[in-house]
Amino acid sequence: MFKIIEARFLAENIKLFEIEAPRIAKKRKAGQFVIVRIHEHGERIPLTIADSDVEKGTITIIVQGVGKTTRELNLKKKGDIILDVVGPLGQPSHIENFGTAVSIGGGVGTAIAYPTAVALKQAGNYVITINGARNKDLVILEEEMKAVSDEAYITTDDGSYGYHGFVTDKLQELIDQGKKIDFVLAIGPIPMMKAVADVTRPYGIKTVVSLNPIMVDGTGMCGGCRVLIDGKAQFACVDGPEFDAHKVDFKNLADRNKMYHKYEQEALKHFEEKCKLTEKINTLEQAE
């Protein structure tokens, strides 16, 4: 069992957890993830390790509540227990001194881009970060990203904060201004990662994305996280999660991620109904 040391919301439905996991904290490297199971009847979900503290023996994960399990996890508070946290899993990010490296995080993808941006900076790169969100209230880790950046940009789709536009608009603007870019890391929604790959491909800029397929065991045994890279099947849990963005079949990835959408929606509906019923019972008990 793993104790939650800290739990706080960074934005609506996006919550940071610091979890006591000394062995994982000691071994983890940028780009790696853990498989989390909340209780014995819970599903296994992969979550990238955003940070760790070896002295405290803790790891940090950031969770966006979009489905049944992530919303259930976001109900957890400081002092609560998570049944299973397995890791670190996956291949670490390939880090070297590329020259000028751009780290792009879209939405909660910023939590995944952050540790790699830190590693890129430590390797001596000139680091540019582009932190994108739909609006100002959904921007996360702004100060953390700035702290590891030589240049830092915030973009919002609605223009409520920072640069008005998508992360790809800002990236294209930097390229058009003559900025020499040697490496791009992009993590976020599938359409965003595909769009970044489309921007950098004509310029031959090495680009890496971290894929988020459906995953079960995280060890390469189940085959659930199969992705097509340059026309060949690979497993995101053991071969990735990071791959050459210009070789990823994004349509196949998006189609596979929709396979269980109907069942995920049904599970979420039942969970929300159960939460409302529990809340109603608690209200009645308090009124008595």
XYZ file of C-alpha atoms in Angstrom:
288
model
C 0.000 0.000 0.000
C 1.157 3.515 -0.811
C 0.355 6.553 1.325
C -0.581 9.890 -0.224
C 1.673 12.543 1.347
C 0.237 15.547 -0.501
C -2.843 16.085 -2.660
C -3.966 19.363 -4.202
C -5.780 20.565 -7.300
C -3.691 22.473 -9.849
C -6.700 23.285 -12.022
C -10.249 22.090 -12.521
C -10.203 18.265 -12.517
C -6.371 18.216 -12.496
C -4.861 17.071 -9.201
C -1.279 16.610 -8.011
C -0.422 13.696 -5.749
C 2.826 13.163 -3.872
C 2.977 9.472 -2.971
C 5.282 7.606 -0.640
C 7.183 5.187 -2.910
C 10.913 5.235 -1.999
C 12.068 2.433 -4.320
C 10.395 3.997 -7.343
C 11.672 7.465 -6.409
C 15.225 6.141 -6.284
C 15.129 4.411 -9.681
C 12.862 6.529 -11.856
C 14.134 8.546 -14.810
C 12.482 11.158 -17.001
C 9.822 9.722 -19.305
C 8.976 6.694 -17.175
C 5.573 5.898 -15.684
C 3.812 3.842 -13.030
C 0.746 1.623 -13.155
C -1.726 2.566 -10.430
C -4.606 0.501 -9.020
C -6.716 2.296 -6.439
C -8.320 -0.765 -4.800
C -8.643 -4.491 -5.392
C -11.577 -4.059 -7.785
C -10.024 -1.127 -9.637
C -8.612 -1.017 -13.157
C -4.916 -0.451 -13.796
C -4.064 2.958 -15.222
C -0.673 4.243 -16.427
C 0.456 7.629 -15.096
C 3.739 9.324 -15.908
C 5.997 10.243 -12.996
C 6.130 14.041 -13.063
C 8.774 14.334 -10.352
C 10.392 12.524 -7.442
C 12.201 13.287 -4.201
C 14.754 10.628 -3.323
C 15.395 12.020 0.173
C 11.682 12.043 1.050
C 11.104 8.794 -0.826
C 8.186 10.189 -2.808
C 7.032 10.414 -6.398
C 4.677 12.974 -7.914
C 1.904 12.172 -10.369
C -0.614 14.572 -11.893
C -4.054 13.246 -12.741
C -6.758 14.690 -14.971
C -10.176 13.376 -14.004
C -11.687 12.423 -17.358
C -12.910 8.852 -16.772
C -14.309 6.760 -13.943
C -10.982 5.698 -12.439
C -9.204 9.042 -12.716
C -12.189 10.825 -11.160
C -12.263 8.241 -8.378
C -8.538 8.756 -7.824
C -9.012 12.531 -7.652
C -11.364 12.003 -4.682
C -8.376 10.746 -2.686
C -6.931 13.105 -0.093
C -3.737 13.550 1.897
C -3.293 10.555 4.197
C -5.346 8.184 2.024
C -3.921 4.943 0.652
C -3.494 3.673 -2.939
C -3.397 -0.126 -3.124
C -0.820 -0.597 -5.927
C 1.813 1.639 -7.514
C 4.063 -0.385 -9.839
C 7.146 1.028 -11.539
C 9.149 2.681 -12.792
C 8.017 1.289 -16.160
C 8.855 2.096 -19.773
C 12.022 3.326 -21.420
C 13.505 6.554 -20.035
C 13.611 9.572 -22.331
C 16.638 9.646 -24.620
C 18.541 12.661 -23.343
C 21.586 14.283 -24.911
C 22.806 17.753 -25.753
C 20.837 18.300 -28.965
C 21.492 22.057 -28.983
C 18.167 23.883 -28.871
C 15.355 21.702 -27.529
C 11.677 22.622 -27.447
C 9.499 20.913 -24.858
C 5.788 21.190 -25.612
C 3.074 20.236 -23.137
C -0.605 20.329 -24.036
C -3.023 20.394 -21.096
C -2.117 17.770 -18.519
C 0.590 16.623 -20.954
C 2.695 19.378 -19.408
C 3.072 17.140 -16.349
C 4.791 14.598 -18.596
C 6.837 17.148 -20.551
C 8.173 18.755 -17.381
C 10.585 16.011 -16.153
C 12.044 15.630 -19.636
C 12.479 19.405 -19.904
C 14.411 19.252 -16.633
C 16.623 16.453 -17.984
C 17.207 18.323 -21.259
C 18.303 21.396 -19.312
C 20.640 19.334 -17.131
C 22.196 17.900 -20.324
C 23.168 21.405 -21.423
C 20.471 22.139 -23.986
C 19.060 25.610 -24.660
C 15.513 24.791 -23.560
C 12.379 26.427 -24.913
C 9.073 25.389 -23.345
C 5.614 25.888 -24.813
C 2.897 25.223 -22.265
C -0.553 25.082 -23.865
C -4.086 24.933 -22.466
C -7.635 25.653 -23.556
C -7.822 28.661 -21.194
C -5.992 30.416 -18.348
C -7.615 28.309 -15.613
C -6.217 25.094 -17.109
C -2.566 26.185 -17.286
C -0.467 24.006 -14.943
C 3.166 23.974 -13.787
C 3.813 27.446 -15.208
C 6.479 28.385 -12.664
C 8.111 24.946 -12.771
C 8.422 25.078 -16.576
C 9.794 28.630 -16.465
C 12.426 27.576 -13.927
C 14.009 25.110 -16.381
C 13.570 27.239 -19.524
C 15.748 29.672 -21.390
C 12.544 30.790 -23.111
C 9.065 29.955 -21.843
C 5.740 30.532 -23.581
C 2.157 29.998 -22.471
C -0.490 29.532 -25.151
C -4.253 29.430 -24.660
C -6.798 28.457 -27.269
C -9.166 31.276 -26.259
C -6.460 33.927 -25.716
C -7.338 34.349 -22.014
C -3.641 34.137 -21.081
C -0.312 34.280 -22.878
C -0.107 33.737 -26.613
C -3.514 33.457 -28.307
C -3.403 30.265 -30.319
C -2.288 26.641 -30.313
C 1.130 25.359 -29.317
C 1.750 24.596 -32.985
C 1.112 28.239 -33.900
C 3.838 29.348 -31.472
C 6.205 26.624 -32.681
C 5.660 27.653 -36.314
C 6.227 31.305 -35.350
C 9.586 30.440 -33.759
C 10.622 28.512 -36.878
C 9.503 31.374 -39.153
C 11.549 33.801 -37.040
C 14.647 31.776 -37.884
C 15.078 30.072 -34.533
C 17.359 27.086 -35.024
C 15.589 24.136 -33.400
C 17.347 20.793 -33.113
C 14.873 18.729 -31.095
C 11.182 18.844 -30.180
C 9.375 16.862 -27.506
C 5.566 17.060 -27.668
C 3.160 15.526 -25.170
C -0.579 16.055 -25.027
C -3.773 15.046 -26.845
C -3.277 12.871 -29.928
C -4.409 15.595 -32.409
C -1.928 18.026 -30.845
C 1.004 15.594 -31.088
C 0.112 14.818 -34.716
C -0.095 18.549 -35.482
C 3.356 19.141 -33.978
C 4.763 16.300 -36.092
C 3.202 17.885 -39.193
C 4.861 21.235 -38.367
C 8.376 19.849 -37.828
C 8.427 17.199 -40.594
C 9.146 19.593 -43.517
C 12.123 21.022 -41.621
C 13.577 17.642 -40.645
C 13.511 18.531 -36.947
C 13.902 15.456 -34.769
C 10.580 15.151 -32.895
C 9.521 12.768 -30.154
C 6.055 12.163 -28.695
C 4.945 10.204 -25.630
C 2.047 7.933 -26.553
C -0.957 7.195 -24.369
C -2.581 3.994 -25.666
C -4.884 1.757 -23.667
C -2.619 -0.174 -21.304
C -3.258 -3.035 -18.856
C -0.204 -4.700 -17.303
C 2.589 -2.348 -18.416
C 5.049 -5.199 -18.963
C 4.478 -6.139 -22.623
C 2.501 -9.288 -21.768
C -1.062 -8.263 -22.657
C -0.428 -6.452 -25.945
C -3.121 -3.879 -25.206
C -0.818 -0.908 -25.825
C 0.187 -1.982 -29.352
C 1.019 0.988 -31.592
C 2.189 1.213 -35.189
C 5.581 2.855 -35.650
C 6.827 3.088 -39.229
C 4.279 0.388 -40.106
C 5.548 -2.042 -37.472
C 3.804 -3.053 -34.254
C 5.479 -2.006 -31.029
C 4.338 -1.917 -27.429
C 4.216 1.478 -25.762
C 4.790 0.016 -22.289
C 8.163 -1.611 -23.009
C 9.324 -0.111 -26.332
C 8.092 3.394 -25.425
C 6.236 5.375 -24.326
C 8.306 7.828 -26.417
C 8.601 7.348 -30.186
C 9.718 9.199 -33.306
C 6.726 11.435 -34.028
C 7.286 11.302 -37.787
C 6.854 7.498 -37.798
C 3.758 7.191 -35.567
C 0.450 6.055 -37.093
C -1.711 8.538 -35.180
C -4.961 7.409 -36.832
C -4.423 3.843 -35.671
C -3.625 5.132 -32.158
C -6.768 7.280 -32.043
C -8.979 4.450 -33.367
C -7.644 1.955 -30.803
C -8.169 4.422 -27.954
C -11.858 4.695 -28.926
C -12.460 0.922 -28.760
C -13.893 0.942 -25.241
C -15.382 4.447 -25.283
C -18.970 3.155 -24.856
C -18.064 1.059 -21.816
C -15.952 3.847 -20.325
C -18.912 6.234 -20.582
C -21.234 3.701 -18.943
C -18.767 3.137 -16.071
C -18.405 6.901 -15.588
C -22.197 7.366 -15.565
C -22.678 4.666 -12.904
C -19.833 6.149 -10.829
C -21.311 9.660 -10.938
C -24.765 8.337 -9.987
C -23.202 6.481 -7.038
C -21.389 9.663 -5.943
C -24.612 11.687 -6.071
C -26.450 9.016 -4.050
C -23.676 8.942 -1.426
C -23.705 12.732 -1.211
C -27.511 12.732 -0.756
C -27.322 10.107 2.030
C -24.586 12.076 3.821
C -26.678 15.257 3.603
C -29.725 13.495 5.080
C -27.635 11.969 7.881
C -26.181 15.356 8.780
C -29.686 16.872 8.850
C -30.950 14.277 11.375
